[in-house]
Amino acid sequence: MIDSDNRILELENEQLDKPFAHLFSDQEVNLALYNQIIEKGRGIINQSLEKNKKPCSGVSPAQLSKQFDSVDLNIPMPTIDSTLEELEKLYLDHAVYFHQPSYAAHLNCPIVTPGLLAEVILSSINSSVDTYDQSLGGTFIEKKVIEWTNDRIGYDKESDGIFTSGGTQSNMKALLIARDHYCWKRLGHSVFKNGLPAEARKFRIFTSEISHFSIQKNAALIGLGQDAVVPISVDHEFRMDVGQLESKILASLRDGFIPIAVIATCGTTDFGSIDPLYPIAEIAHDYGLWMHADAAYGCGLLLSNEYTHLIDGLNLADSVTVDYHKSFFQPVSCSAFLVKNKQHFNYFTYHADYLNPETQDDEGIPNQVNKSIQTTKRFDALKVWLTLRIMGPQHLGEYFDEPILLAKKVAAYIHKDPLFELIHEPTLGTLVFRYIPKGEMPANRIDEINANIRKDLFKSGEALVAGTKFRGVQYLKFTLMNPTSTLQDILRILNMIKHYAKQYK
């Protein structure tokens, strides 16, 4: 390895003259350039963190897009430093910094350093965890993390799983298996070979009215259509109404439709609510439905030292979505799809002679592509692996519990303030509320004020909150994911909301 700073600076000037100098390899010049670039990257990140103390700059799309007009990607920058200076102006100065305590908008968590270490390693080696001969130990690390997660859920040794790009892909896999499983078991029809049967237009999927939008989107993408998704109302705790679930299943049967699946949500995006898993599982069993649990958000409860009981019954689901990049404080992307019975992955399996020939199954070669929609797959499991090996699950669970406790404290404060209306008690770290001006005011004007408050906060860059609508009414939303955020940090945001609201009187 080359340690001389002067030599590294000389290499930057030589890099255009030496063929293939920028390829990552063990050659002296290549390795020196790698070390130089990584070090410069670390430096500009540190500099950006020191300089940017707000969640974001608040720049508008119109303002930011103008800065890209003069960029010509056909002409490289003269030096690494000039390239990073450009990146700083175009991206880092305006990036959203999720680690800032006044970021309280979406399900974006601050990330732990073992995950960042893993990103450097997995990106540098660049294993593709689709076949064993491209990843070797990477295959077994992913399998071990899946096994650990399934054990936390309460699945037995017949379970399995696969890392995915995120909850949307994981939920799609659940719907694909539910569809194909019904077709094969009830109709003797292989969708993989023969396409959708005529009966598919009658298939129905049941889920909460506040479940993730990917359920409707994926139903359309897999050929069933958005109308195949039947929304179920929620109760006063914003959990699926199981009485209405059974009523709608019966109504669908009477109308000649074919119920195939029910999707429970463990941590809804807006309310953090958790559907009642035991009664949903009982109904799914009684009517022969595939039960999927979308725990993209609530999967952090698998680590919790205080609140794990909230997902009792998760092991009754046929499949589960988890997002480590939401609730395990991992860099994007880092998600998984898990099944109780590994045989159900057979609905995905396709053997290609050049990649995963069927003979390799007989030889016991573990090819992850057999369970995957993706072929090329990042080694994202390394992030969870290193986090568990360096920090341990108990320590990580403390990170997840803290925002839940904070949400309860903020809720108590909001209840006491007549200028705010909170429409639920927090289960996890989300709070849906709105500003209510003093005196009489039309409902649509109150909606408009709350929408404008959110925009004003964003423009200031001082704080970021989310907005949502429930049954046509506009609300603001805190999504608390940062264990370092304090009650004072969130009260400061509430005071800023009041400040911006004054101009709309």
PDB file of C-alpha atoms in Angstrom, residues 283-502:
ATOM      1  CA  ILE A 283     -60.366 -15.849   9.732  1.00  0.00           C
ATOM      2  CA  ALA A 284     -57.675 -16.552   7.131  1.00  0.00           C
ATOM      3  CA  HIS A 285     -57.552 -20.179   8.280  1.00  0.00           C
ATOM      4  CA  ASP A 286     -61.339 -20.568   8.277  1.00  0.00           C
ATOM      5  CA  TYR A 287     -61.687 -19.295   4.692  1.00  0.00           C
ATOM      6  CA  GLY A 288     -58.495 -20.797   3.305  1.00  0.00           C
ATOM      7  CA  LEU A 289     -56.797 -17.438   2.618  1.00  0.00           C
ATOM      8  CA  TRP A 290     -53.101 -16.683   2.387  1.00  0.00           C
ATOM      9  CA  MET A 291     -52.179 -14.393   5.303  1.00  0.00           C
ATOM     10  CA  HIS A 292     -49.376 -11.906   4.748  1.00  0.00           C
ATOM     11  CA  ALA A 293     -48.099  -9.506   7.405  1.00  0.00           C
ATOM     12  CA  ASP A 294     -46.555  -6.268   6.172  1.00  0.00           C
ATOM     13  CA  ALA A 295     -44.169  -5.489   9.033  1.00  0.00           C
ATOM     14  CA  ALA A 296     -41.940  -3.146   7.033  1.00  0.00           C
ATOM     15  CA  TYR A 297     -42.207  -0.607   9.861  1.00  0.00           C
ATOM     16  CA  GLY A 298     -43.169  -2.748  12.837  1.00  0.00           C
ATOM     17  CA  CYS A 299     -40.334  -5.232  12.315  1.00  0.00           C
ATOM     18  CA  GLY A 300     -38.317  -3.161  14.785  1.00  0.00           C
ATOM     19  CA  LEU A 301     -40.504  -4.717  17.465  1.00  0.00           C
ATOM     20  CA  LEU A 302     -38.581  -7.952  16.860  1.00  0.00           C
ATOM     21  CA  LEU A 303     -35.691  -6.176  18.608  1.00  0.00           C
ATOM     22  CA  SER A 304     -37.660  -4.213  21.183  1.00  0.00           C
ATOM     23  CA  ASN A 305     -36.888  -4.605  24.855  1.00  0.00           C
ATOM     24  CA  GLU A 306     -40.280  -3.166  25.855  1.00  0.00           C
ATOM     25  CA  TYR A 307     -42.897  -3.615  23.134  1.00  0.00           C
ATOM     26  CA  THR A 308     -42.355  -6.983  21.407  1.00  0.00           C
ATOM     27  CA  HIS A 309     -45.753  -8.175  22.669  1.00  0.00           C
ATOM     28  CA  LEU A 310     -47.414  -5.812  20.180  1.00  0.00           C
ATOM     29  CA  ILE A 311     -46.658  -8.284  17.371  1.00  0.00           C
ATOM     30  CA  ASP A 312     -47.667 -11.462  19.184  1.00  0.00           C
ATOM     31  CA  GLY A 313     -49.141 -13.744  16.539  1.00  0.00           C
ATOM     32  CA  LEU A 314     -46.812 -12.627  13.754  1.00  0.00           C
ATOM     33  CA  ASN A 315     -45.683 -16.248  13.437  1.00  0.00           C
ATOM     34  CA  LEU A 316     -49.202 -17.178  12.300  1.00  0.00           C
ATOM     35  CA  ALA A 317     -48.751 -15.302   9.014  1.00  0.00           C
ATOM     36  CA  ASP A 318     -47.799 -17.330   5.935  1.00  0.00           C
ATOM     37  CA  SER A 319     -45.361 -14.604   4.902  1.00  0.00           C
ATOM     38  CA  VAL A 320     -43.866 -11.424   6.363  1.00  0.00           C
ATOM     39  CA  THR A 321     -42.258  -8.255   5.004  1.00  0.00           C
ATOM     40  CA  VAL A 322     -39.466  -6.634   7.034  1.00  0.00           C
ATOM     41  CA  ASP A 323     -37.574  -3.434   6.228  1.00  0.00           C
ATOM     42  CA  TYR A 324     -34.250  -3.337   8.008  1.00  0.00           C
ATOM     43  CA  HIS A 325     -33.694   0.089   6.399  1.00  0.00           C
ATOM     44  CA  LYS A 326     -36.640   1.453   8.363  1.00  0.00           C
ATOM     45  CA  SER A 327     -36.480  -0.062  11.802  1.00  0.00           C
ATOM     46  CA  PHE A 328     -33.015  -1.623  12.078  1.00  0.00           C
ATOM     47  CA  PHE A 329     -31.277   1.695  11.261  1.00  0.00           C
ATOM     48  CA  GLN A 330     -29.668   0.361   8.091  1.00  0.00           C
ATOM     49  CA  PRO A 331     -28.718   2.220   4.892  1.00  0.00           C
ATOM     50  CA  VAL A 332     -31.115   1.853   1.973  1.00  0.00           C
ATOM     51  CA  SER A 333     -31.720  -0.684   0.577  1.00  0.00           C
ATOM     52  CA  CYS A 334     -32.069  -3.485   3.102  1.00  0.00           C
ATOM     53  CA  SER A 335     -35.312  -5.451   3.205  1.00  0.00           C
ATOM     54  CA  ALA A 336     -36.477  -9.057   3.239  1.00  0.00           C
ATOM     55  CA  PHE A 337     -39.426 -11.272   2.386  1.00  0.00           C
ATOM     56  CA  LEU A 338     -39.961 -14.273   4.655  1.00  0.00           C
ATOM     57  CA  VAL A 339     -42.148 -17.366   4.314  1.00  0.00           C
ATOM     58  CA  LYS A 340     -43.247 -19.909   6.884  1.00  0.00           C
ATOM     59  CA  ASN A 341     -42.906 -22.776   4.396  1.00  0.00           C
ATOM     60  CA  LYS A 342     -39.850 -22.696   2.131  1.00  0.00           C
ATOM     61  CA  GLN A 343     -41.625 -24.850  -0.473  1.00  0.00           C
ATOM     62  CA  HIS A 344     -43.706 -21.841  -1.489  1.00  0.00           C
ATOM     63  CA  PHE A 345     -40.631 -20.318  -3.124  1.00  0.00           C
ATOM     64  CA  ASN A 346     -41.012 -22.987  -5.806  1.00  0.00           C
ATOM     65  CA  TYR A 347     -43.563 -20.708  -7.471  1.00  0.00           C
ATOM     66  CA  PHE A 348     -40.634 -18.388  -8.343  1.00  0.00           C
ATOM     67  CA  THR A 349     -38.016 -20.914  -9.322  1.00  0.00           C
ATOM     68  CA  TYR A 350     -36.686 -20.942 -12.865  1.00  0.00           C
ATOM     69  CA  HIS A 351     -33.543 -22.839 -13.842  1.00  0.00           C
ATOM     70  CA  ALA A 352     -31.162 -21.430 -16.437  1.00  0.00           C
ATOM     71  CA  ASP A 353     -28.329 -23.656 -17.601  1.00  0.00           C
ATOM     72  CA  TYR A 354     -25.787 -20.818 -17.554  1.00  0.00           C
ATOM     73  CA  LEU A 355     -26.751 -19.612 -14.070  1.00  0.00           C
ATOM     74  CA  ASN A 356     -28.534 -22.055 -11.762  1.00  0.00           C
ATOM     75  CA  PRO A 357     -28.947 -25.408 -13.532  1.00  0.00           C
ATOM     76  CA  GLU A 358     -31.292 -27.855 -11.859  1.00  0.00           C
ATOM     77  CA  THR A 359     -28.395 -30.251 -11.237  1.00  0.00           C
ATOM     78  CA  GLN A 360     -27.040 -27.773  -8.665  1.00  0.00           C
ATOM     79  CA  ASP A 361     -30.125 -28.333  -6.513  1.00  0.00           C
ATOM     80  CA  ASP A 362     -29.270 -32.036  -6.391  1.00  0.00           C
ATOM     81  CA  GLU A 363     -25.699 -31.129  -5.415  1.00  0.00           C
ATOM     82  CA  GLY A 364     -26.933 -28.978  -2.525  1.00  0.00           C
ATOM     83  CA  ILE A 365     -25.614 -25.716  -3.981  1.00  0.00           C
ATOM     84  CA  PRO A 366     -27.591 -22.813  -2.450  1.00  0.00           C
ATOM     85  CA  ASN A 367     -28.562 -20.373  -5.197  1.00  0.00           C
ATOM     86  CA  GLN A 368     -30.561 -17.449  -3.808  1.00  0.00           C
ATOM     87  CA  VAL A 369     -31.875 -16.592  -7.283  1.00  0.00           C
ATOM     88  CA  ASN A 370     -34.197 -19.597  -6.925  1.00  0.00           C
ATOM     89  CA  LYS A 371     -36.229 -17.518  -4.442  1.00  0.00           C
ATOM     90  CA  SER A 372     -35.827 -14.113  -6.020  1.00  0.00           C
ATOM     91  CA  ILE A 373     -37.545 -11.806  -8.498  1.00  0.00           C
ATOM     92  CA  GLN A 374     -34.170 -10.113  -8.966  1.00  0.00           C
ATOM     93  CA  THR A 375     -31.240 -11.837 -10.588  1.00  0.00           C
ATOM     94  CA  THR A 376     -28.323  -9.566  -9.713  1.00  0.00           C
ATOM     95  CA  LYS A 377     -28.649  -8.964  -5.961  1.00  0.00           C
ATOM     96  CA  ARG A 378     -26.666  -6.659  -3.688  1.00  0.00           C
ATOM     97  CA  PHE A 379     -25.086  -8.161  -0.606  1.00  0.00           C
ATOM     98  CA  ASP A 380     -27.327  -6.085   1.678  1.00  0.00           C
ATOM     99  CA  ALA A 381     -27.409  -8.781   4.362  1.00  0.00           C
ATOM    100  CA  LEU A 382     -23.862  -7.806   5.322  1.00  0.00           C
ATOM    101  CA  LYS A 383     -25.216  -4.586   6.843  1.00  0.00           C
ATOM    102  CA  VAL A 384     -27.473  -6.446   9.268  1.00  0.00           C
ATOM    103  CA  TRP A 385     -24.758  -9.039   9.935  1.00  0.00           C
ATOM    104  CA  LEU A 386     -22.108  -6.489  10.934  1.00  0.00           C
ATOM    105  CA  THR A 387     -24.641  -4.506  12.975  1.00  0.00           C
ATOM    106  CA  LEU A 388     -25.627  -7.585  14.967  1.00  0.00           C
ATOM    107  CA  ARG A 389     -22.007  -8.680  15.399  1.00  0.00           C
ATOM    108  CA  ILE A 390     -20.780  -5.227  16.484  1.00  0.00           C
ATOM    109  CA  MET A 391     -23.781  -3.820  18.380  1.00  0.00           C
ATOM    110  CA  GLY A 392     -26.010  -6.782  19.183  1.00  0.00           C
ATOM    111  CA  PRO A 393     -29.811  -6.927  18.986  1.00  0.00           C
ATOM    112  CA  GLN A 394     -30.468  -5.621  22.511  1.00  0.00           C
ATOM    113  CA  HIS A 395     -28.539  -2.412  21.888  1.00  0.00           C
ATOM    114  CA  LEU A 396     -30.331  -1.948  18.547  1.00  0.00           C
ATOM    115  CA  GLY A 397     -33.665  -2.573  20.257  1.00  0.00           C
ATOM    116  CA  GLU A 398     -32.990   0.354  22.589  1.00  0.00           C
ATOM    117  CA  TYR A 399     -32.640   2.565  19.512  1.00  0.00           C
ATOM    118  CA  PHE A 400     -36.102   1.486  18.324  1.00  0.00           C
ATOM    119  CA  ASP A 401     -37.812   1.832  21.707  1.00  0.00           C
ATOM    120  CA  GLU A 402     -36.700   5.404  22.373  1.00  0.00           C
ATOM    121  CA  PRO A 403     -38.808   7.099  19.630  1.00  0.00           C
ATOM    122  CA  ILE A 404     -41.888   5.186  20.824  1.00  0.00           C
ATOM    123  CA  LEU A 405     -41.460   6.618  24.302  1.00  0.00           C
ATOM    124  CA  LEU A 406     -40.896  10.070  22.813  1.00  0.00           C
ATOM    125  CA  ALA A 407     -44.103   9.803  20.744  1.00  0.00           C
ATOM    126  CA  LYS A 408     -46.082   9.096  23.906  1.00  0.00           C
ATOM    127  CA  LYS A 409     -44.615  12.180  25.593  1.00  0.00           C
ATOM    128  CA  VAL A 410     -45.373  14.374  22.574  1.00  0.00           C
ATOM    129  CA  ALA A 411     -48.924  13.004  22.414  1.00  0.00           C
ATOM    130  CA  ALA A 412     -49.508  13.985  26.040  1.00  0.00           C
ATOM    131  CA  TYR A 413     -48.321  17.515  25.257  1.00  0.00           C
ATOM    132  CA  ILE A 414     -50.485  17.866  22.144  1.00  0.00           C
ATOM    133  CA  HIS A 415     -53.571  16.748  24.061  1.00  0.00           C
ATOM    134  CA  LYS A 416     -53.089  19.676  26.440  1.00  0.00           C
ATOM    135  CA  ASP A 417     -52.714  22.293  23.704  1.00  0.00           C
ATOM    136  CA  PRO A 418     -56.061  23.630  22.374  1.00  0.00           C
ATOM    137  CA  LEU A 419     -54.408  24.671  19.094  1.00  0.00           C
ATOM    138  CA  PHE A 420     -53.760  21.053  18.123  1.00  0.00           C
ATOM    139  CA  GLU A 421     -55.918  18.021  17.512  1.00  0.00           C
ATOM    140  CA  LEU A 422     -54.366  14.546  17.758  1.00  0.00           C
ATOM    141  CA  ILE A 423     -56.577  11.863  16.233  1.00  0.00           C
ATOM    142  CA  HIS A 424     -54.981   8.756  17.745  1.00  0.00           C
ATOM    143  CA  GLU A 425     -52.821   7.459  20.547  1.00  0.00           C
ATOM    144  CA  PRO A 426     -49.372   6.409  19.308  1.00  0.00           C
ATOM    145  CA  THR A 427     -48.498   2.725  19.027  1.00  0.00           C
ATOM    146  CA  LEU A 428     -45.067   3.240  17.496  1.00  0.00           C
ATOM    147  CA  GLY A 429     -43.376   6.555  16.687  1.00  0.00           C
ATOM    148  CA  THR A 430     -45.963   8.221  14.437  1.00  0.00           C
ATOM    149  CA  LEU A 431     -48.392  10.987  15.380  1.00  0.00           C
ATOM    150  CA  VAL A 432     -51.145  12.304  13.086  1.00  0.00           C
ATOM    151  CA  PHE A 433     -52.451  15.703  14.170  1.00  0.00           C
ATOM    152  CA  ARG A 434     -53.461  19.109  12.853  1.00  0.00           C
ATOM    153  CA  TYR A 435     -53.408  22.739  13.793  1.00  0.00           C
ATOM    154  CA  ILE A 436     -56.825  24.129  14.745  1.00  0.00           C
ATOM    155  CA  PRO A 437     -57.064  27.958  14.661  1.00  0.00           C
ATOM    156  CA  LYS A 438     -59.041  29.771  17.324  1.00  0.00           C
ATOM    157  CA  GLY A 439     -62.555  30.812  16.367  1.00  0.00           C
ATOM    158  CA  GLU A 440     -64.859  29.604  13.630  1.00  0.00           C
ATOM    159  CA  MET A 441     -63.326  28.647  10.301  1.00  0.00           C
ATOM    160  CA  PRO A 442     -64.509  26.508   7.363  1.00  0.00           C
ATOM    161  CA  ALA A 443     -63.132  22.966   7.293  1.00  0.00           C
ATOM    162  CA  ASN A 444     -61.545  23.432   3.875  1.00  0.00           C
ATOM    163  CA  ARG A 445     -59.704  26.514   5.134  1.00  0.00           C
ATOM    164  CA  ILE A 446     -58.278  24.539   8.074  1.00  0.00           C
ATOM    165  CA  ASP A 447     -57.107  21.889   5.601  1.00  0.00           C
ATOM    166  CA  GLU A 448     -55.459  24.570   3.499  1.00  0.00           C
ATOM    167  CA  ILE A 449     -53.682  26.092   6.493  1.00  0.00           C
ATOM    168  CA  ASN A 450     -52.246  22.736   7.564  1.00  0.00           C
ATOM    169  CA  ALA A 451     -51.037  21.982   4.047  1.00  0.00           C
ATOM    170  CA  ASN A 452     -49.381  25.414   3.834  1.00  0.00           C
ATOM    171  CA  ILE A 453     -47.725  25.042   7.235  1.00  0.00           C
ATOM    172  CA  ARG A 454     -45.958  21.916   6.023  1.00  0.00           C
ATOM    173  CA  LYS A 455     -44.745  23.734   2.893  1.00  0.00           C
ATOM    174  CA  ASP A 456     -43.503  26.674   4.938  1.00  0.00           C
ATOM    175  CA  LEU A 457     -41.565  24.395   7.270  1.00  0.00           C
ATOM    176  CA  PHE A 458     -39.933  22.711   4.285  1.00  0.00           C
ATOM    177  CA  LYS A 459     -38.976  26.034   2.709  1.00  0.00           C
ATOM    178  CA  SER A 460     -37.339  27.149   5.940  1.00  0.00           C
ATOM    179  CA  GLY A 461     -35.300  23.949   6.095  1.00  0.00           C
ATOM    180  CA  GLU A 462     -35.495  24.171   9.887  1.00  0.00           C
ATOM    181  CA  ALA A 463     -37.772  21.160  10.284  1.00  0.00           C
ATOM    182  CA  LEU A 464     -39.470  18.553   8.124  1.00  0.00           C
ATOM    183  CA  VAL A 465     -42.844  17.031   8.901  1.00  0.00           C
ATOM    184  CA  ALA A 466     -45.105  14.927   6.710  1.00  0.00           C
ATOM    185  CA  GLY A 467     -48.657  15.525   5.581  1.00  0.00           C
ATOM    186  CA  THR A 468     -51.452  13.047   5.021  1.00  0.00           C
ATOM    187  CA  LYS A 469     -55.193  12.804   4.522  1.00  0.00           C
ATOM    188  CA  PHE A 470     -57.550  10.546   6.417  1.00  0.00           C
ATOM    189  CA  ARG A 471     -61.099  10.284   5.123  1.00  0.00           C
ATOM    190  CA  GLY A 472     -60.688  13.536   3.238  1.00  0.00           C
ATOM    191  CA  VAL A 473     -59.270  15.646   6.078  1.00  0.00           C
ATOM    192  CA  GLN A 474     -55.762  17.145   5.845  1.00  0.00           C
ATOM    193  CA  TYR A 475     -53.378  16.413   8.707  1.00  0.00           C
ATOM    194  CA  LEU A 476     -49.756  16.903   9.670  1.00  0.00           C
ATOM    195  CA  LYS A 477     -47.674  13.918  10.728  1.00  0.00           C
ATOM    196  CA  PHE A 478     -44.648  13.319  12.900  1.00  0.00           C
ATOM    197  CA  THR A 479     -42.692  10.181  12.102  1.00  0.00           C
ATOM    198  CA  LEU A 480     -40.244   9.820  14.964  1.00  0.00           C
ATOM    199  CA  MET A 481     -37.393   7.431  14.137  1.00  0.00           C
ATOM    200  CA  ASN A 482     -34.411   9.163  15.703  1.00  0.00           C
ATOM    201  CA  PRO A 483     -33.448   7.937  19.183  1.00  0.00           C
ATOM    202  CA  THR A 484     -31.480  11.145  19.803  1.00  0.00           C
ATOM    203  CA  SER A 485     -34.482  13.446  19.261  1.00  0.00           C
ATOM    204  CA  THR A 486     -35.744  14.929  22.519  1.00  0.00           C
ATOM    205  CA  LEU A 487     -39.068  16.273  23.689  1.00  0.00           C
ATOM    206  CA  GLN A 488     -37.600  19.774  23.417  1.00  0.00           C
ATOM    207  CA  ASP A 489     -36.706  19.140  19.748  1.00  0.00           C
ATOM    208  CA  ILE A 490     -40.286  18.186  18.892  1.00  0.00           C
ATOM    209  CA  LEU A 491     -41.842  20.951  20.982  1.00  0.00           C
ATOM    210  CA  ARG A 492     -39.688  23.373  19.011  1.00  0.00           C
ATOM    211  CA  ILE A 493     -41.288  22.080  15.810  1.00  0.00           C
ATOM    212  CA  LEU A 494     -44.760  22.517  17.298  1.00  0.00           C
ATOM    213  CA  ASN A 495     -43.885  26.115  18.149  1.00  0.00           C
ATOM    214  CA  MET A 496     -42.688  26.657  14.588  1.00  0.00           C
ATOM    215  CA  ILE A 497     -46.028  25.308  13.346  1.00  0.00           C
ATOM    216  CA  LYS A 498     -47.821  27.891  15.487  1.00  0.00           C
ATOM    217  CA  HIS A 499     -45.511  30.596  14.176  1.00  0.00           C
ATOM    218  CA  TYR A 500     -46.227  29.851  10.529  1.00  0.00           C
ATOM    219  CA  ALA A 501     -49.941  29.412  11.220  1.00  0.00           C
ATOM    220  CA  LYS A 502     -50.263  33.016  12.409  1.00  0.00           C
TER     221      LYS A 502
END
